[in-house]
Amino acid sequence: MLRFLILFSLLIHSCVAPPKTKAAAGALPAKKWLTLSGILFRKEPAVVARGGFSGLFPESSATANDLAISSSSPDLTMLCNLQLTKDGAGFCLSDIRLDNSTTISTFLPKGQKTYKVYGQNLKGWFALDYSADTIFSNVSLVQNIFSRPSIFDGQMSIAAVEDVLDAKPPKFWLSVQYDAFYMEHKLSPAEYIRSLRFSGINVISSPEIGFLKSIGKDARRAKTKLIFEFKDPETNEPTTNKKYSEILLNLAAIKAFATGIIVPKDYIWPIDSAKYLKPPTTVVTDAHKAGLEVYASGFVNDMLTSYNYSFDPSAEYLQFVDNGQFSVDGFISDFPPTASQAISCFAHQKRDTPKIGKTLVITHNGASGDYPGCTDLAYQKAVDDGADVIDCSVQMTKDGMAFCLDSTDLIPTTTAATTLMTRATSVPEIQSKSGIFSFDLTWAEIQSLKPQIQSPFLAADGFPRNPKNKNAGKFMTLADFLKFSKAKAVTGVLINVQNAAYLASKKGLGIVDAVKSALTSSKLDKKVLIQSDDSSVLDSFKAVPQYTRVLSIDKEIGDAPKPTIEEIKKHADAVNVLRSSLVTISQSFATGKTKVVEAMHKGNISVYVSVLRNEYLSITFDYFSDPTVELATFIAGNGVDGVITEFPATATRYLRSPCSDLYRELSFAILPAKAGTLVSVASKEAQPPASAPNPPLDAKDVIDPPLPPVANLATNNASGGAPPASLRSGTITTTANLSLSLMAMLALGLLLCAGA
C-alpha cells in the first residue's frame, strides 16, 4: 500500500499538479452560458465524474476518484452509483451484477444466480447475496471496458460510499438505479441514505419516480438536489409503468419532485444510422422553460460517436454547450478532464483569437482527417481551421506533371484500384508491395480517378473517416497548390520531395527541378519549408537561404549525438521526427522520454513531430485518450517547434486557448503527461515488458549519395503533353504492343530478303 501511495502521488504531481507561474495573469473574463442559471449568474456547466476517472482506472476506485479530483475543474462533482450488500452496506458500482467489474467470479466461481430485474431475467453475481466483509475484504475491481487499460485489474478495492465521502470531493452525487429491485428483496436505498443523514450528498438521482418522491421531504430539508434520470425512450419507468418517451412529453410534472433531469446525449443531439448529427431536439430548451436543469450522460473519449466531431472528444462537449442555441447544465463523463477543458478552455473561443507561443501547426496532406488528403477541400478546411503551414507531397506523372498526393502509389489515396489494377507493378526501390504508381500514368489518367480518404484504422479496427466525403474534392497540381497558398491566410507551405533519385535515374523525371520551377513561377511571398528524407535533395535548395530545409527522419531514434547534429546542420535547419522518437510507447503506455528535442535544440535545429491523429486508437492511455493532452505533451512538455497533424482544428484550438500557457495563473490548465508515471501505478507483474531504448541517430544515416542526373529516356513523351483523351490506359498498351509487333515483322522481312 505504501508503494502504491508513493507512485500515485508521483502520478498526480507529474501529470496534473497546478503549474508554477511566472506572474499572476489575472482571471479570465466571466463567460455567459445558456444554462438554466448561466444567463443571470454566469454559472458554467457542471462536470460530473462517473465513478471518478473511470475512463482510465476501475470505476469508483480510490485511484479513479483521486485522479478525477486532481485533474478536473475545481468544482467537480463525483458520481457514485449505489449498490447494497445483503447486510445493508452501500458501495459504488454501476452494474447491479458484479462479475463484469470485479473479481468475484474468480473468488466465488459457483456464486452465479438469476434474478428478475425490471421484467428481465439477469444472470450473474449480485451484491445483495454477499456481506460487506466479503465485498470489501475479498473482492477487487477490474476495468469493464476492453478498450481501457487492464493492468490495474485486481489491485484496487471496491469503494464504500463512506470512503468516497471521506475523500472530500468538491461535490458528491449519489445515483440510485435499482430501488424497486432492492426493496423487493428487503433492502432500502432510502433508509441507507437516511442513515447517512444526507451528509455531504449534494445530488441524488434515480430513474424511478417513486423513489425520488419517497425521499423528497428529507432531501429538501438537507438541501440536496433531486434529479430524474431518463433511460431508453421505449423502456418503462418502474413506478408509473409509462415509457420514458411518454414522460418526456410532460416535463412540468417532473418539476413537482425533481429540480433537473439526466438524459442520454442522443436525446439532445440525435445521430443517424450513418453516424452523422441530426438537428437538435428541443429537450434542453423545453426543460429550461419548465425550470429543470439538464445533465447529459454517456460521454467517453474511447468510442466512435459522430463523424461531425472529427474524433475529437472536446468537439463533442462543445456541441452541447457552445452551439449558440442552448447549453446543458452539466456532463456525466468517464473522462472528466476532457469535459473540464472543453468548458474552461475552449468554449466561446473566437476563430480570430491569436495563438499562444510560436509552435507551428503544419498539416499532413491538408486536413486529411476530414477530407481526402491533398485535395482542394482538405486544403481549404486546413485554412479554415487555422493551420499555419499547409503541405504538398509532390508526385510526378509520366508526362511530367508535378501534383500533390501523399504517396506515389495511388492505391491508398485514389480509386485507382477499382479501374487501373492492370497497371499495377512492383517497384522495390519505392516500396515492398506492388502498386499503381503516378509516374506510370499521365496527368489525364490521374484526373480520371477520384481521390479517396485514408482511414488508418479502418482495416484493423473498423474506424473509417468521414464516409460521406470519402471521395470528395479535386486533385491539385503543385502550381495550383502554390497559387492557392498565396491567396490564403497561411504563414507558409511545406513541400515534401521523395524518391528524387529513382525518378531521375529510372523514369527520367526531375522532381527537384519541377519544384524549383513551380516555386519560382509562383512568386510566393510566404515561408517555404522544403522537406525530404534525402540530404542531397535538401542540398539542391541550399542556394535559396530563405527556404527552411527539413530532414525527415522516418525511423525511431532516441538521441542525436554531436557528430550527427553537425552532419544534419550541413543539410537542414529542422527535422521531422516520429512521435515515438520523442516519447517511447509500450502497449499503449508512454514509458520514457528521449533526448532528441534537447539535442536538436542545442544544435539550433528545429523539431517538428509527426503524425498527430485524433482517433483514440493512436493515443496512449497517458494522454487520457485525448488528442489535446497529446498536443500539450509534445508542445508544452517536449518543446517541439511544430506539430504535423491531420486534424489542424484540434491543434489550433489548443494553441488559441489560455490553458495552453502553463505560466498563466488559471483555475484549470491543460498539462503535459510525464512518460512512465502512469504505468508505474500498476504492480510490477502487470506492467508491460520494458522495450529496448531507441537507438541514437548515426551521422552516416544522414548522408545520401549525390542525386543522379535526369536520364534522357527514349520512351519518354518528348512533347511532355498528355496523350489524346480517347487513348485510355488499355488502348495505350494495346497500341504500343501492336507497334512493336509490326516493327518485329518488318525486321524479320528485311532479314529474309538479305538472306535470299
JSON list of C-alpha atoms in Angstrom, two decimals, residues 528-645:
[
{"chain": "A", "resi": 528, "resn": "VAL", "atom": "CA", "xyz": [8.73, 27.88, -47.61]},
{"chain": "A", "resi": 529, "resn": "LEU", "atom": "CA", "xyz": [9.79, 24.61, -45.98]},
{"chain": "A", "resi": 530, "resn": "ILE", "atom": "CA", "xyz": [11.45, 22.01, -48.19]},
{"chain": "A", "resi": 531, "resn": "GLN", "atom": "CA", "xyz": [11.26, 18.54, -46.67]},
{"chain": "A", "resi": 532, "resn": "SER", "atom": "CA", "xyz": [12.92, 15.32, -47.74]},
{"chain": "A", "resi": 533, "resn": "ASP", "atom": "CA", "xyz": [14.46, 12.19, -46.29]},
{"chain": "A", "resi": 534, "resn": "ASP", "atom": "CA", "xyz": [17.29, 12.64, -48.82]},
{"chain": "A", "resi": 535, "resn": "SER", "atom": "CA", "xyz": [20.05, 15.03, -47.78]},
{"chain": "A", "resi": 536, "resn": "SER", "atom": "CA", "xyz": [21.06, 15.53, -51.43]},
{"chain": "A", "resi": 537, "resn": "VAL", "atom": "CA", "xyz": [17.58, 16.83, -52.22]},
{"chain": "A", "resi": 538, "resn": "LEU", "atom": "CA", "xyz": [17.91, 19.35, -49.41]},
{"chain": "A", "resi": 539, "resn": "ASP", "atom": "CA", "xyz": [21.35, 20.34, -50.68]},
{"chain": "A", "resi": 540, "resn": "SER", "atom": "CA", "xyz": [19.75, 21.16, -54.02]},
{"chain": "A", "resi": 541, "resn": "PHE", "atom": "CA", "xyz": [17.88, 24.01, -52.33]},
{"chain": "A", "resi": 542, "resn": "LYS", "atom": "CA", "xyz": [20.84, 25.34, -50.37]},
{"chain": "A", "resi": 543, "resn": "ALA", "atom": "CA", "xyz": [21.21, 28.24, -52.81]},
{"chain": "A", "resi": 544, "resn": "VAL", "atom": "CA", "xyz": [17.93, 29.73, -51.55]},
{"chain": "A", "resi": 545, "resn": "PRO", "atom": "CA", "xyz": [18.74, 30.63, -47.93]},
{"chain": "A", "resi": 546, "resn": "GLN", "atom": "CA", "xyz": [15.24, 31.85, -47.15]},
{"chain": "A", "resi": 547, "resn": "TYR", "atom": "CA", "xyz": [13.94, 28.30, -47.54]},
{"chain": "A", "resi": 548, "resn": "THR", "atom": "CA", "xyz": [13.81, 26.21, -44.36]},
{"chain": "A", "resi": 549, "resn": "ARG", "atom": "CA", "xyz": [15.15, 22.76, -45.15]},
{"chain": "A", "resi": 550, "resn": "VAL", "atom": "CA", "xyz": [13.59, 19.92, -43.15]},
{"chain": "A", "resi": 551, "resn": "LEU", "atom": "CA", "xyz": [15.19, 16.49, -42.86]},
{"chain": "A", "resi": 552, "resn": "SER", "atom": "CA", "xyz": [12.54, 13.80, -42.49]},
{"chain": "A", "resi": 553, "resn": "ILE", "atom": "CA", "xyz": [13.69, 11.00, -40.17]},
{"chain": "A", "resi": 554, "resn": "ASP", "atom": "CA", "xyz": [11.35, 8.09, -40.75]},
{"chain": "A", "resi": 555, "resn": "LYS", "atom": "CA", "xyz": [12.76, 5.68, -38.18]},
{"chain": "A", "resi": 556, "resn": "GLU", "atom": "CA", "xyz": [12.61, 5.69, -34.39]},
{"chain": "A", "resi": 557, "resn": "ILE", "atom": "CA", "xyz": [15.56, 7.37, -32.70]},
{"chain": "A", "resi": 558, "resn": "GLY", "atom": "CA", "xyz": [16.37, 8.06, -29.07]},
{"chain": "A", "resi": 559, "resn": "ASP", "atom": "CA", "xyz": [19.14, 10.63, -29.27]},
{"chain": "A", "resi": 560, "resn": "ALA", "atom": "CA", "xyz": [21.28, 12.63, -31.67]},
{"chain": "A", "resi": 561, "resn": "PRO", "atom": "CA", "xyz": [24.98, 12.71, -30.75]},
{"chain": "A", "resi": 562, "resn": "LYS", "atom": "CA", "xyz": [27.03, 15.79, -31.51]},
{"chain": "A", "resi": 563, "resn": "PRO", "atom": "CA", "xyz": [28.58, 14.40, -34.75]},
{"chain": "A", "resi": 564, "resn": "THR", "atom": "CA", "xyz": [25.09, 13.63, -36.02]},
{"chain": "A", "resi": 565, "resn": "ILE", "atom": "CA", "xyz": [23.91, 17.12, -35.16]},
{"chain": "A", "resi": 566, "resn": "GLU", "atom": "CA", "xyz": [26.84, 18.62, -37.02]},
{"chain": "A", "resi": 567, "resn": "GLU", "atom": "CA", "xyz": [26.06, 16.49, -40.07]},
{"chain": "A", "resi": 568, "resn": "ILE", "atom": "CA", "xyz": [22.37, 17.46, -40.02]},
{"chain": "A", "resi": 569, "resn": "LYS", "atom": "CA", "xyz": [23.29, 21.14, -39.87]},
{"chain": "A", "resi": 570, "resn": "LYS", "atom": "CA", "xyz": [25.17, 20.79, -43.17]},
{"chain": "A", "resi": 571, "resn": "HIS", "atom": "CA", "xyz": [21.94, 19.89, -44.90]},
{"chain": "A", "resi": 572, "resn": "ALA", "atom": "CA", "xyz": [18.93, 21.05, -42.86]},
{"chain": "A", "resi": 573, "resn": "ASP", "atom": "CA", "xyz": [17.58, 23.66, -40.49]},
{"chain": "A", "resi": 574, "resn": "ALA", "atom": "CA", "xyz": [14.92, 21.41, -38.96]},
{"chain": "A", "resi": 575, "resn": "VAL", "atom": "CA", "xyz": [13.96, 17.77, -38.56]},
{"chain": "A", "resi": 576, "resn": "ASN", "atom": "CA", "xyz": [10.64, 15.98, -38.78]},
{"chain": "A", "resi": 577, "resn": "VAL", "atom": "CA", "xyz": [10.63, 13.07, -36.33]},
{"chain": "A", "resi": 578, "resn": "LEU", "atom": "CA", "xyz": [8.14, 10.41, -35.36]},
{"chain": "A", "resi": 579, "resn": "ARG", "atom": "CA", "xyz": [6.11, 10.75, -32.15]},
{"chain": "A", "resi": 580, "resn": "SER", "atom": "CA", "xyz": [7.77, 7.60, -30.87]},
{"chain": "A", "resi": 581, "resn": "SER", "atom": "CA", "xyz": [11.18, 9.25, -31.29]},
{"chain": "A", "resi": 582, "resn": "LEU", "atom": "CA", "xyz": [10.21, 11.71, -28.55]},
{"chain": "A", "resi": 583, "resn": "VAL", "atom": "CA", "xyz": [8.10, 9.54, -26.26]},
{"chain": "A", "resi": 584, "resn": "THR", "atom": "CA", "xyz": [8.61, 5.78, -26.26]},
{"chain": "A", "resi": 585, "resn": "ILE", "atom": "CA", "xyz": [5.50, 3.59, -26.15]},
{"chain": "A", "resi": 586, "resn": "SER", "atom": "CA", "xyz": [4.84, 0.06, -24.90]},
{"chain": "A", "resi": 587, "resn": "GLN", "atom": "CA", "xyz": [1.36, -1.49, -25.11]},
{"chain": "A", "resi": 588, "resn": "SER", "atom": "CA", "xyz": [-0.28, 1.95, -25.33]},
{"chain": "A", "resi": 589, "resn": "PHE", "atom": "CA", "xyz": [1.58, 3.33, -22.32]},
{"chain": "A", "resi": 590, "resn": "ALA", "atom": "CA", "xyz": [4.17, 6.10, -22.52]},
{"chain": "A", "resi": 591, "resn": "THR", "atom": "CA", "xyz": [7.26, 4.57, -20.96]},
{"chain": "A", "resi": 592, "resn": "GLY", "atom": "CA", "xyz": [10.00, 7.13, -21.47]},
{"chain": "A", "resi": 593, "resn": "LYS", "atom": "CA", "xyz": [11.10, 10.47, -22.87]},
{"chain": "A", "resi": 594, "resn": "THR", "atom": "CA", "xyz": [14.07, 10.66, -25.24]},
{"chain": "A", "resi": 595, "resn": "LYS", "atom": "CA", "xyz": [16.74, 13.35, -25.55]},
{"chain": "A", "resi": 596, "resn": "VAL", "atom": "CA", "xyz": [16.03, 14.12, -29.20]},
{"chain": "A", "resi": 597, "resn": "VAL", "atom": "CA", "xyz": [14.48, 17.58, -28.77]},
{"chain": "A", "resi": 598, "resn": "GLU", "atom": "CA", "xyz": [17.09, 18.65, -26.26]},
{"chain": "A", "resi": 599, "resn": "ALA", "atom": "CA", "xyz": [19.94, 17.52, -28.52]},
{"chain": "A", "resi": 600, "resn": "MET", "atom": "CA", "xyz": [18.49, 19.15, -31.63]},
{"chain": "A", "resi": 601, "resn": "HIS", "atom": "CA", "xyz": [17.80, 22.44, -29.88]},
{"chain": "A", "resi": 602, "resn": "LYS", "atom": "CA", "xyz": [21.36, 22.55, -28.56]},
{"chain": "A", "resi": 603, "resn": "GLY", "atom": "CA", "xyz": [22.43, 22.40, -32.18]},
{"chain": "A", "resi": 604, "resn": "ASN", "atom": "CA", "xyz": [19.96, 25.14, -33.15]},
{"chain": "A", "resi": 605, "resn": "ILE", "atom": "CA", "xyz": [17.85, 22.67, -35.15]},
{"chain": "A", "resi": 606, "resn": "SER", "atom": "CA", "xyz": [14.07, 22.99, -35.00]},
{"chain": "A", "resi": 607, "resn": "VAL", "atom": "CA", "xyz": [11.99, 19.89, -34.29]},
{"chain": "A", "resi": 608, "resn": "TYR", "atom": "CA", "xyz": [8.65, 19.02, -35.86]},
{"chain": "A", "resi": 609, "resn": "VAL", "atom": "CA", "xyz": [6.77, 15.93, -34.68]},
{"chain": "A", "resi": 610, "resn": "SER", "atom": "CA", "xyz": [4.51, 13.76, -36.82]},
{"chain": "A", "resi": 611, "resn": "VAL", "atom": "CA", "xyz": [1.96, 12.46, -37.47]},
{"chain": "A", "resi": 612, "resn": "LEU", "atom": "CA", "xyz": [-0.71, 13.51, -34.97]},
{"chain": "A", "resi": 613, "resn": "ARG", "atom": "CA", "xyz": [-4.16, 11.99, -35.34]},
{"chain": "A", "resi": 614, "resn": "ASN", "atom": "CA", "xyz": [-7.36, 12.35, -33.32]},
{"chain": "A", "resi": 615, "resn": "GLU", "atom": "CA", "xyz": [-8.52, 8.74, -33.21]},
{"chain": "A", "resi": 616, "resn": "TYR", "atom": "CA", "xyz": [-8.15, 7.46, -29.65]},
{"chain": "A", "resi": 617, "resn": "LEU", "atom": "CA", "xyz": [-6.62, 4.28, -31.07]},
{"chain": "A", "resi": 618, "resn": "SER", "atom": "CA", "xyz": [-3.48, 6.27, -31.90]},
{"chain": "A", "resi": 619, "resn": "ILE", "atom": "CA", "xyz": [-3.24, 7.95, -28.47]},
{"chain": "A", "resi": 620, "resn": "THR", "atom": "CA", "xyz": [-1.63, 6.46, -25.38]},
{"chain": "A", "resi": 621, "resn": "PHE", "atom": "CA", "xyz": [-3.51, 5.98, -22.12]},
{"chain": "A", "resi": 622, "resn": "ASP", "atom": "CA", "xyz": [-1.22, 8.57, -20.51]},
{"chain": "A", "resi": 623, "resn": "TYR", "atom": "CA", "xyz": [-2.85, 11.20, -22.72]},
{"chain": "A", "resi": 624, "resn": "PHE", "atom": "CA", "xyz": [-6.33, 10.20, -21.47]},
{"chain": "A", "resi": 625, "resn": "SER", "atom": "CA", "xyz": [-7.30, 9.05, -25.00]},
{"chain": "A", "resi": 626, "resn": "ASP", "atom": "CA", "xyz": [-7.46, 12.77, -25.76]},
{"chain": "A", "resi": 627, "resn": "PRO", "atom": "CA", "xyz": [-5.61, 14.37, -28.70]},
{"chain": "A", "resi": 628, "resn": "THR", "atom": "CA", "xyz": [-5.43, 17.67, -26.81]},
{"chain": "A", "resi": 629, "resn": "VAL", "atom": "CA", "xyz": [-3.37, 16.15, -23.98]},
{"chain": "A", "resi": 630, "resn": "GLU", "atom": "CA", "xyz": [-1.06, 14.63, -26.57]},
{"chain": "A", "resi": 631, "resn": "LEU", "atom": "CA", "xyz": [-0.60, 18.08, -28.09]},
{"chain": "A", "resi": 632, "resn": "ALA", "atom": "CA", "xyz": [0.16, 19.52, -24.65]},
{"chain": "A", "resi": 633, "resn": "THR", "atom": "CA", "xyz": [2.72, 16.79, -24.04]},
{"chain": "A", "resi": 634, "resn": "PHE", "atom": "CA", "xyz": [4.62, 17.46, -27.26]},
{"chain": "A", "resi": 635, "resn": "ILE", "atom": "CA", "xyz": [4.29, 21.25, -27.21]},
{"chain": "A", "resi": 636, "resn": "ALA", "atom": "CA", "xyz": [4.45, 22.21, -23.53]},
{"chain": "A", "resi": 637, "resn": "GLY", "atom": "CA", "xyz": [6.16, 19.07, -22.28]},
{"chain": "A", "resi": 638, "resn": "ASN", "atom": "CA", "xyz": [8.72, 18.43, -25.04]},
{"chain": "A", "resi": 639, "resn": "GLY", "atom": "CA", "xyz": [9.04, 21.90, -26.52]},
{"chain": "A", "resi": 640, "resn": "VAL", "atom": "CA", "xyz": [8.65, 20.97, -30.19]},
{"chain": "A", "resi": 641, "resn": "ASP", "atom": "CA", "xyz": [8.66, 23.78, -32.74]},
{"chain": "A", "resi": 642, "resn": "GLY", "atom": "CA", "xyz": [5.84, 22.38, -34.82]},
{"chain": "A", "resi": 643, "resn": "VAL", "atom": "CA", "xyz": [3.21, 19.65, -34.89]},
{"chain": "A", "resi": 644, "resn": "ILE", "atom": "CA", "xyz": [2.35, 17.88, -38.13]},
{"chain": "A", "resi": 645, "resn": "THR", "atom": "CA", "xyz": [-1.27, 16.85, -37.92]}
]
